[in-house]
Coordinates of C-alpha atoms and ligand atoms in Angstrom, one line a residue:
X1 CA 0.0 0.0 0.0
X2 CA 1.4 3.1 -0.9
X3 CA 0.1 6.1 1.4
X4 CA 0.5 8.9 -0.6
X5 CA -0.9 7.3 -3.9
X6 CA -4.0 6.3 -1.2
X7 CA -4.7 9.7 -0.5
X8 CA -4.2 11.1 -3.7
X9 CA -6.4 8.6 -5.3
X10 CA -9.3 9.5 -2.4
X11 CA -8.8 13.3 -2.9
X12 CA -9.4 12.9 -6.8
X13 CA -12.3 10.5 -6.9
X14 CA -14.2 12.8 -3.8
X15 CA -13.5 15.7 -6.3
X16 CA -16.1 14.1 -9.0
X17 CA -19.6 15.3 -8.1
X18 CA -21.4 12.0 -8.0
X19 CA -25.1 12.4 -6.1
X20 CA -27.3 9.4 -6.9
X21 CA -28.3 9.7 -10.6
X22 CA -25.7 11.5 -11.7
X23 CA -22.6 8.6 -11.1
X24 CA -21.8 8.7 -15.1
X25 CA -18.2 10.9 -14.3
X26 CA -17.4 8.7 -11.4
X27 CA -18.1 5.6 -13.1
X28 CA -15.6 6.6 -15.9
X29 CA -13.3 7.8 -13.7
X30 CA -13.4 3.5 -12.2
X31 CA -13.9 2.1 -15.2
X32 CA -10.2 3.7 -16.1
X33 CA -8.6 3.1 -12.6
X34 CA -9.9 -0.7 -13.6
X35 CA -9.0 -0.8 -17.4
X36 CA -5.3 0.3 -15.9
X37 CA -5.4 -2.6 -13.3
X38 CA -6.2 -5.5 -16.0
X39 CA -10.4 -5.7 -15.2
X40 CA -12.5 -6.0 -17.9
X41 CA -15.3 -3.6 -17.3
X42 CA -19.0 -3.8 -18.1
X43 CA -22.0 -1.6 -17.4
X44 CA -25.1 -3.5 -16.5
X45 CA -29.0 -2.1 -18.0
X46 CA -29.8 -1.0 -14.3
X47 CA -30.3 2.7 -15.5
X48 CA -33.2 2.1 -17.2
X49 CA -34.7 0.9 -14.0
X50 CA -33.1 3.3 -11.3
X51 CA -33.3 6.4 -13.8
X52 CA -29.8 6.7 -13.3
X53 CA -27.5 8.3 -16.2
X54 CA -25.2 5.2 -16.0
X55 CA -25.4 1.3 -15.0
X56 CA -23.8 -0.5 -12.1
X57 CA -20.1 -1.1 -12.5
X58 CA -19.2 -5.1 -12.9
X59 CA -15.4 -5.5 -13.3
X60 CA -13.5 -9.1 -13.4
X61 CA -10.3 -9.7 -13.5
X62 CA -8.7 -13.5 -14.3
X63 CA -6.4 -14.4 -11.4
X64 CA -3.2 -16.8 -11.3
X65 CA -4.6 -18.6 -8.4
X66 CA -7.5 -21.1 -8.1
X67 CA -9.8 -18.6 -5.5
X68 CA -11.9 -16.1 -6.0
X69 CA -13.1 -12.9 -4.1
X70 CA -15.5 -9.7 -4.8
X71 CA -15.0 -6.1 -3.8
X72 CA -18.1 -4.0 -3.6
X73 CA -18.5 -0.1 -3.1
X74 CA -21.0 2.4 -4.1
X75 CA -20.4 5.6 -6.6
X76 CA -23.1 7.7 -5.5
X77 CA -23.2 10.0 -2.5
X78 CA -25.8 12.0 -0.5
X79 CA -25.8 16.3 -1.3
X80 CA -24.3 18.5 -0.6
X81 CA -21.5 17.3 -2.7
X82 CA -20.8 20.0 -5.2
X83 CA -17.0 21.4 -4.9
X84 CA -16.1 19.0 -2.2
X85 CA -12.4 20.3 -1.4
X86 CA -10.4 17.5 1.0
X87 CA -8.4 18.8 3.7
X88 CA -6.1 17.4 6.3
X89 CA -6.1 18.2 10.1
X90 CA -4.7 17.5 12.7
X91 CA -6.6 17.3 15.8
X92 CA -7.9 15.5 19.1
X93 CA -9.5 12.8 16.5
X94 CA -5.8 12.8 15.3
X95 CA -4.8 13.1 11.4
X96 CA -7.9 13.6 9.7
X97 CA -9.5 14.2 6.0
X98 CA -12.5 16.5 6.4
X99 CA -14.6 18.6 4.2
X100 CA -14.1 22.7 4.0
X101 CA -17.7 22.4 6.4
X102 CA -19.9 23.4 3.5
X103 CA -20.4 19.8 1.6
X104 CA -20.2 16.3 3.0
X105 CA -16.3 14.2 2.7
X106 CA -18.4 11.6 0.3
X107 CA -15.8 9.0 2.4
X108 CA -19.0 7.1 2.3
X109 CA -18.3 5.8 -0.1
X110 CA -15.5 6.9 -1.8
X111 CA -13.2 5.4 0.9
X112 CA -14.2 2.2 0.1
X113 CA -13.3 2.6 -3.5
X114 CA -10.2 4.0 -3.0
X115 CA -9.4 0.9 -0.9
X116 CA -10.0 -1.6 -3.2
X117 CA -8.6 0.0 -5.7
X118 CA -5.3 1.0 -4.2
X119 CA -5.4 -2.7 -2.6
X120 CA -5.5 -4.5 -6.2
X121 CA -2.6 -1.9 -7.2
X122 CA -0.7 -2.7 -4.5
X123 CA -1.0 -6.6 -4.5
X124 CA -0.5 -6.5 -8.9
X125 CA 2.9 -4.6 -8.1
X126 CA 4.0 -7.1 -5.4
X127 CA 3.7 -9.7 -8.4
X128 CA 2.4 -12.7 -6.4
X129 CA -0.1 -15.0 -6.8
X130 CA -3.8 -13.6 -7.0
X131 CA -7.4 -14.8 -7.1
X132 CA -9.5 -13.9 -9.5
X133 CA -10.7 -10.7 -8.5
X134 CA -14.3 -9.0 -9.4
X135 CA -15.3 -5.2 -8.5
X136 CA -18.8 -4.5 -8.0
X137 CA -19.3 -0.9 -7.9
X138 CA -23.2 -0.3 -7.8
X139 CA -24.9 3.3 -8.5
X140 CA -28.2 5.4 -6.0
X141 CA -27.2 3.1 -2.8
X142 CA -28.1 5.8 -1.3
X143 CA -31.8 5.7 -2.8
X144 CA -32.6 3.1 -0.6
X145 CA -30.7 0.5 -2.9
X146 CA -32.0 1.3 -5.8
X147 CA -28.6 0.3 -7.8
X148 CA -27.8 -3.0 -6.5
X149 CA -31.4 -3.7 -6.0
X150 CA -31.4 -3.4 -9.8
X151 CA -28.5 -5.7 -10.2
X152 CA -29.1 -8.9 -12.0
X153 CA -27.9 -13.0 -10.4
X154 CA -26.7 -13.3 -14.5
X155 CA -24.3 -10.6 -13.7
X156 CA -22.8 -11.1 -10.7
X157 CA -20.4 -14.3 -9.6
X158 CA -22.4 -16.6 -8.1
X159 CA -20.9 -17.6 -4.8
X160 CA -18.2 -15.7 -4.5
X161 CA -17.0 -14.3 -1.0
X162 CA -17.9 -10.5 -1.3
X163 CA -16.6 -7.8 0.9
X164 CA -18.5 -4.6 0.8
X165 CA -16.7 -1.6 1.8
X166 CA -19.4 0.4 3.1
X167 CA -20.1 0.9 7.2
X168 CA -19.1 3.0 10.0
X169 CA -16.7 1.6 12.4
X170 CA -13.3 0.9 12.8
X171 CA -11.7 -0.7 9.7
X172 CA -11.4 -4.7 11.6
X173 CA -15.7 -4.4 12.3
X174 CA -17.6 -6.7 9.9
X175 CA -21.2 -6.3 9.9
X176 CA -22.7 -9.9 10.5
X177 CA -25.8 -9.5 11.2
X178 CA -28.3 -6.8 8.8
X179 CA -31.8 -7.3 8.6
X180 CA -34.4 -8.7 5.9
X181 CA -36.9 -6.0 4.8
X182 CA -39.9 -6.6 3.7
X183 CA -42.4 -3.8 2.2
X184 CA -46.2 -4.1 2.6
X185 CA -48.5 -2.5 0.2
X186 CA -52.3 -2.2 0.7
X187 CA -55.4 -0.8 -1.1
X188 CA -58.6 -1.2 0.7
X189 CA -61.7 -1.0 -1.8
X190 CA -64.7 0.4 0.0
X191 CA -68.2 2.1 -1.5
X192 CA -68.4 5.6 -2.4
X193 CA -71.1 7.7 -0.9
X194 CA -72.6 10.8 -0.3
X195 CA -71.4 11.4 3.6
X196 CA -74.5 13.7 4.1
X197 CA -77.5 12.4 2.1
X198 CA -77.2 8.3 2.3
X199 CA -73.8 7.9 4.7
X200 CA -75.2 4.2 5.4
X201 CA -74.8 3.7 1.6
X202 CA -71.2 3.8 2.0
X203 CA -68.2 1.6 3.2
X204 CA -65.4 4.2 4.3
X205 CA -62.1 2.4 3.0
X206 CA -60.4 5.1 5.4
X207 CA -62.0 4.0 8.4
X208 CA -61.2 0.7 7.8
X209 CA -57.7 1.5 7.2
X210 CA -57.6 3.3 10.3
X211 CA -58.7 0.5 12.5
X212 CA -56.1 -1.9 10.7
X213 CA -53.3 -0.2 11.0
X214 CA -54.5 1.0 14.9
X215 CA -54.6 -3.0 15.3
X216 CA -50.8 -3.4 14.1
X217 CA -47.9 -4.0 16.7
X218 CA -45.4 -0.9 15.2
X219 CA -42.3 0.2 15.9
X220 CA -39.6 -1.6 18.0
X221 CA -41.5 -5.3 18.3
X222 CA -38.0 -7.3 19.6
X223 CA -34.6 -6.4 19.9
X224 CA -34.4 -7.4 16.3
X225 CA -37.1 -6.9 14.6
X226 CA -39.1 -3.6 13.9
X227 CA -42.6 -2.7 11.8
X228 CA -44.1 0.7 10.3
X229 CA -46.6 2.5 8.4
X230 CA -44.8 5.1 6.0
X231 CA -47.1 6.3 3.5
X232 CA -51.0 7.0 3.7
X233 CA -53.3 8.1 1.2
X234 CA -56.9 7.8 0.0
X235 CA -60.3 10.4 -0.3
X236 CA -61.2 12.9 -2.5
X237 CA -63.6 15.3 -0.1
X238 CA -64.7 15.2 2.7
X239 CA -68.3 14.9 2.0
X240 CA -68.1 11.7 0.1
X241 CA -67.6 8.3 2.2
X242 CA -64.0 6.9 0.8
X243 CA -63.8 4.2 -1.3
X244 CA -60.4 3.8 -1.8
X245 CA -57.9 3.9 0.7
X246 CA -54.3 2.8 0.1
X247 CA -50.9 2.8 2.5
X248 CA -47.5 1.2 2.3
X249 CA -45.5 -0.1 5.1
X250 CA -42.6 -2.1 6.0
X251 CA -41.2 -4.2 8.3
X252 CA -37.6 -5.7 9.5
X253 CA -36.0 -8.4 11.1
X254 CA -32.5 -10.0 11.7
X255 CA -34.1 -13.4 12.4
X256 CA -36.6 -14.1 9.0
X257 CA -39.0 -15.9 11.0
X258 CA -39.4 -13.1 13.6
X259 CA -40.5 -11.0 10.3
X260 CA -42.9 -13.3 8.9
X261 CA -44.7 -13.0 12.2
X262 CA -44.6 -9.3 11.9
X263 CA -46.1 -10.1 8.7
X264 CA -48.9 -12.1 9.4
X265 CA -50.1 -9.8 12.2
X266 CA -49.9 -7.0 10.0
X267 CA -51.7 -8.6 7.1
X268 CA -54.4 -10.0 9.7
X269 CA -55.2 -6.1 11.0
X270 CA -56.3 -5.4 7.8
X271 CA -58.5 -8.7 6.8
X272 CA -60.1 -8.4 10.3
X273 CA -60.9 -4.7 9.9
X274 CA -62.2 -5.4 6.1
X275 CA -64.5 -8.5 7.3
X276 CA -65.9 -6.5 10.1
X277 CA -66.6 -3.7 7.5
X278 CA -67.8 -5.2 4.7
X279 CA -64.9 -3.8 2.7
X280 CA -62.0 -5.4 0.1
X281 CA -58.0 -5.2 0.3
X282 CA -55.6 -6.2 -1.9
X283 CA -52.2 -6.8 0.0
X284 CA -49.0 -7.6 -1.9
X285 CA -45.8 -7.9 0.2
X286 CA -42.0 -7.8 -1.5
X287 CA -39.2 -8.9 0.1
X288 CA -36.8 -6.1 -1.0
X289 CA -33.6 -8.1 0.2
X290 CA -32.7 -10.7 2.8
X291 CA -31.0 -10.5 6.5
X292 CA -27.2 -11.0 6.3
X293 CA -27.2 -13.4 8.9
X294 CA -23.3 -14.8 9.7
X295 CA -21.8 -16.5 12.7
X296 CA -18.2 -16.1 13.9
X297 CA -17.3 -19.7 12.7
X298 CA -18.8 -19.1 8.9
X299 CA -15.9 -19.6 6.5
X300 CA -16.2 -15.7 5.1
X301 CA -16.3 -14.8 9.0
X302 CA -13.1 -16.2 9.8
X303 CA -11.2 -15.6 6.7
X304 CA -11.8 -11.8 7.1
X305 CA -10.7 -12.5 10.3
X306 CA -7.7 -13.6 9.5
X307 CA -7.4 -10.7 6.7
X308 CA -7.6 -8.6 9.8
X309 CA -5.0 -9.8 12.4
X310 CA -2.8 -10.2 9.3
X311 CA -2.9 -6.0 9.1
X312 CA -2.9 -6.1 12.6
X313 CA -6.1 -4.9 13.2
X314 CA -8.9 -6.3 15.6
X315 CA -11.6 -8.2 14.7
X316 CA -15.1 -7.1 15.5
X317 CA -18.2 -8.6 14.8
X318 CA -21.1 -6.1 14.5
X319 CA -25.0 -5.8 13.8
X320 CA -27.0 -3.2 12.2
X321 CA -30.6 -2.5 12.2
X322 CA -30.2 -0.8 8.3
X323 CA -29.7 -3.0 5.0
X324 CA -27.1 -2.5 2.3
X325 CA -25.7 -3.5 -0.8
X326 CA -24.6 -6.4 0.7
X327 CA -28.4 -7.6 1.6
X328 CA -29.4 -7.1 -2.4
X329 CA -26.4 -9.1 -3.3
X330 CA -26.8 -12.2 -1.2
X331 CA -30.6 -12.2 -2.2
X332 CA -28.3 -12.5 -5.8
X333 CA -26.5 -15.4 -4.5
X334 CA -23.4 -13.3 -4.1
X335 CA -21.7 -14.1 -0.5
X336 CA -21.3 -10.9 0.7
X337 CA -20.7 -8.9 4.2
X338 CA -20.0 -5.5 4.5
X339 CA -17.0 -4.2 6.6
X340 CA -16.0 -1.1 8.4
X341 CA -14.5 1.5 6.9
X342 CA -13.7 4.0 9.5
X343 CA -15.8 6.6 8.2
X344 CA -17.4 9.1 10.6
X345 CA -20.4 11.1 10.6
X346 CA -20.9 10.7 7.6
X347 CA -24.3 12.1 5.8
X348 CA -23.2 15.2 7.7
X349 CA -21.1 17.8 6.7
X350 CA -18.7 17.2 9.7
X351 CA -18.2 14.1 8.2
X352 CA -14.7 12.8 8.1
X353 CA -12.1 9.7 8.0
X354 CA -8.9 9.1 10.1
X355 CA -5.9 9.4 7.5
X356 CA -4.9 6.0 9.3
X357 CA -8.2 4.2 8.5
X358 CA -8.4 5.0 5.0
X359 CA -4.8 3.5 5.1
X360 CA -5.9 0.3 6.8
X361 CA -8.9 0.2 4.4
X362 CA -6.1 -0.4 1.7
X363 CA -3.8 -3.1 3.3
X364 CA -7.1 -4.8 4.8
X365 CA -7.8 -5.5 0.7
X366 CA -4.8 -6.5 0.1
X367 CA -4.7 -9.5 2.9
X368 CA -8.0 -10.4 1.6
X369 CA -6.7 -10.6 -1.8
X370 CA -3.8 -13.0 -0.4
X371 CA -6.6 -15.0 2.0
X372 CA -8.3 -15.8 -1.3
X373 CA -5.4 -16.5 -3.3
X374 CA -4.8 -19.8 -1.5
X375 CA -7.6 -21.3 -2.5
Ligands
LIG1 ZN1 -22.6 4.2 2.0

């Protein structure tokens, strides 16, 4: 790992305004970095589906070795992220890359694709042997997945270990625990009348949408599991009786029986408050990804783990109650867990990244490039 080509390479990536929908620069700017590294390079059709003015980013390159092993990131960032200008401090948080205040650091996730980058460089000049290596760098992450929830199981290696460069805490934290999320959507079919002349004429689809969703266990239901009504609407005025009322809502667990439960209870409110009404619903559920669900002794647990203490670093497992890209891609059949990047308020525009962990970032990928090129 060479440190000043690290930072050099994350000042000049953050530099390239990349919000969600707009990752076209940023994606050149990878596909080049790749090209120069030996990856063959292809966009997948996502954009047509995410609106987004370029595809995911699905990079392979042909190892020497028999293993294999993935590297995911995201291109996109959250706003403000116009003129981002990188500067080092020094400071009680130590030596530090921070914005100039007025736009976020975009080390979410830009960090991460330094990393991987600089970690391929730096294992390709060391000339040893190396796995085959993929990069998966996905587009609007930060639109609630929309990029690798586009992704197809055609184009992505089926299988393969995948680290994901893409949480808070400390480089040496793996995420092994995310949870399954499931969306509900609802439209309850009641009859129109007027509220004044013939009320007892009607069936008020909002009423009975009311009582359903009063009936629902929301909000924290388990220390792993949690259910919620996001989005409401239905009526016209107020003196006609609804007929039509429709709401979406979600719910998520780490353990996926915990949120079928969730399910059913939430999917009885609303045939119980139909039945007593007289009224209709039609409920759809999608599962939008699955849990990451991992244990200490899983073979992509404890070769990270080893990745780790190899950088001398220390190994911690984690859990989160948000999903990420690496949710979408194991519902791909991609093996993936997401690590810790060291990254730091980030969303914010205090956000920030110790100079030391965007270092580590680098050598981590680089002892998991020679974990998998033993096997
Ligand atoms: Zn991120």
């Amino acid at each position: 790992m060479d440190a000043n080509r690290t930072l050099a390479l994350f000042e000049r990536l953050v530099e390239i305004e990349s919000p969600s929908w707009h990752e076209a620069e940023m994606a050149r700017a990878c596909e080049a970095e790749l090209q120069d590294l030996g990856f063959t390079v292809t966009f997948d059709g996502s954009a047509e589906q995410t609106g987004s003015d370029v595809g995911n980013l699905i990079a392979h390159r042909s190892g020497n070795a028999d293993g294999a092993v993935a590297f995911s990131a995201h291109m996109d960032t959250v706003k403000p992220c116009a003129g981002i200008c990188v500067m080092r401090v020094e400071d009680e948080r130590g030596e530090v890359l921070c914005s100039g205040g007025d736009t976020i650091l975009s080390a979410d996730d830009k960090a991460g694709v330094t990393a991987i980058f600089e970690g391929i460089r730096s294992m390709l000049e060391a000339g040893g042997p190396l796995p085959d290596v993929w990069v998966i760098l996905t587009t609007c992450e930060e639109q609630s997945l929309l990029g690798s929830g586009a992704l197809k199981a055609a184009d992505v290696p089926q299988g393969v270990d995948c680290f994901v460069l893409d949480a808070d805490g400390a480089p040496g934290s793996v995420v092994c625990n995310a949870p399954c999320h499931h969306t509900m959507d609802v439209a309850i079919c009641g009859k129109s009348a007027h509220a004044g002349v013939e009320p007892e004429a009607g069936v008020s689809a909002i009423q009975v949408a009311a009582r359903a969703i009063a009936d629902m266990q929301l909000g924290r239901l388990d220390g792993a599991t949690t259910a919620n009504v996001g989005v409401i609407e239905g009526g016209v005025a107020t003196n006609i009786v609804a007929d039509a009322c429709s709401f979406q809502a979600e719910c998520r667990s780490l353990f996926p029986e915990r949120a079928d439960e969730a399910k059913r209870q939430m999917t009885d409110a609303v045939t119980r408050a139909c039945e007593r009404a007289g009224a209709h619903a039609d409920i759809s559920w999608t599962l939008d990804y699955p849990e990451v669900a991992c244990a200490e002794e899983d073979a992509i647990v404890r070769r990270a783990k080893r990745a780790i203490e190899a950088c001398g670093l220390s190994f911690q497992a984690v859990r989160t109650g948000g999903g990420a890209d690496a949710n979408c891609l194991r519902g791909l059949g991609v093996n993936a867990i997401t690590l810790g990047t060291g990254m730091a308020n980030f969303h914010a525009t205090t956000e920030y990244i110790k100079v030391q962990d965007l270092l580590d970032d680098a050598r981590l990928v680089e002892a998991l490039i020679a974990e998998y090129a033993g096997s």
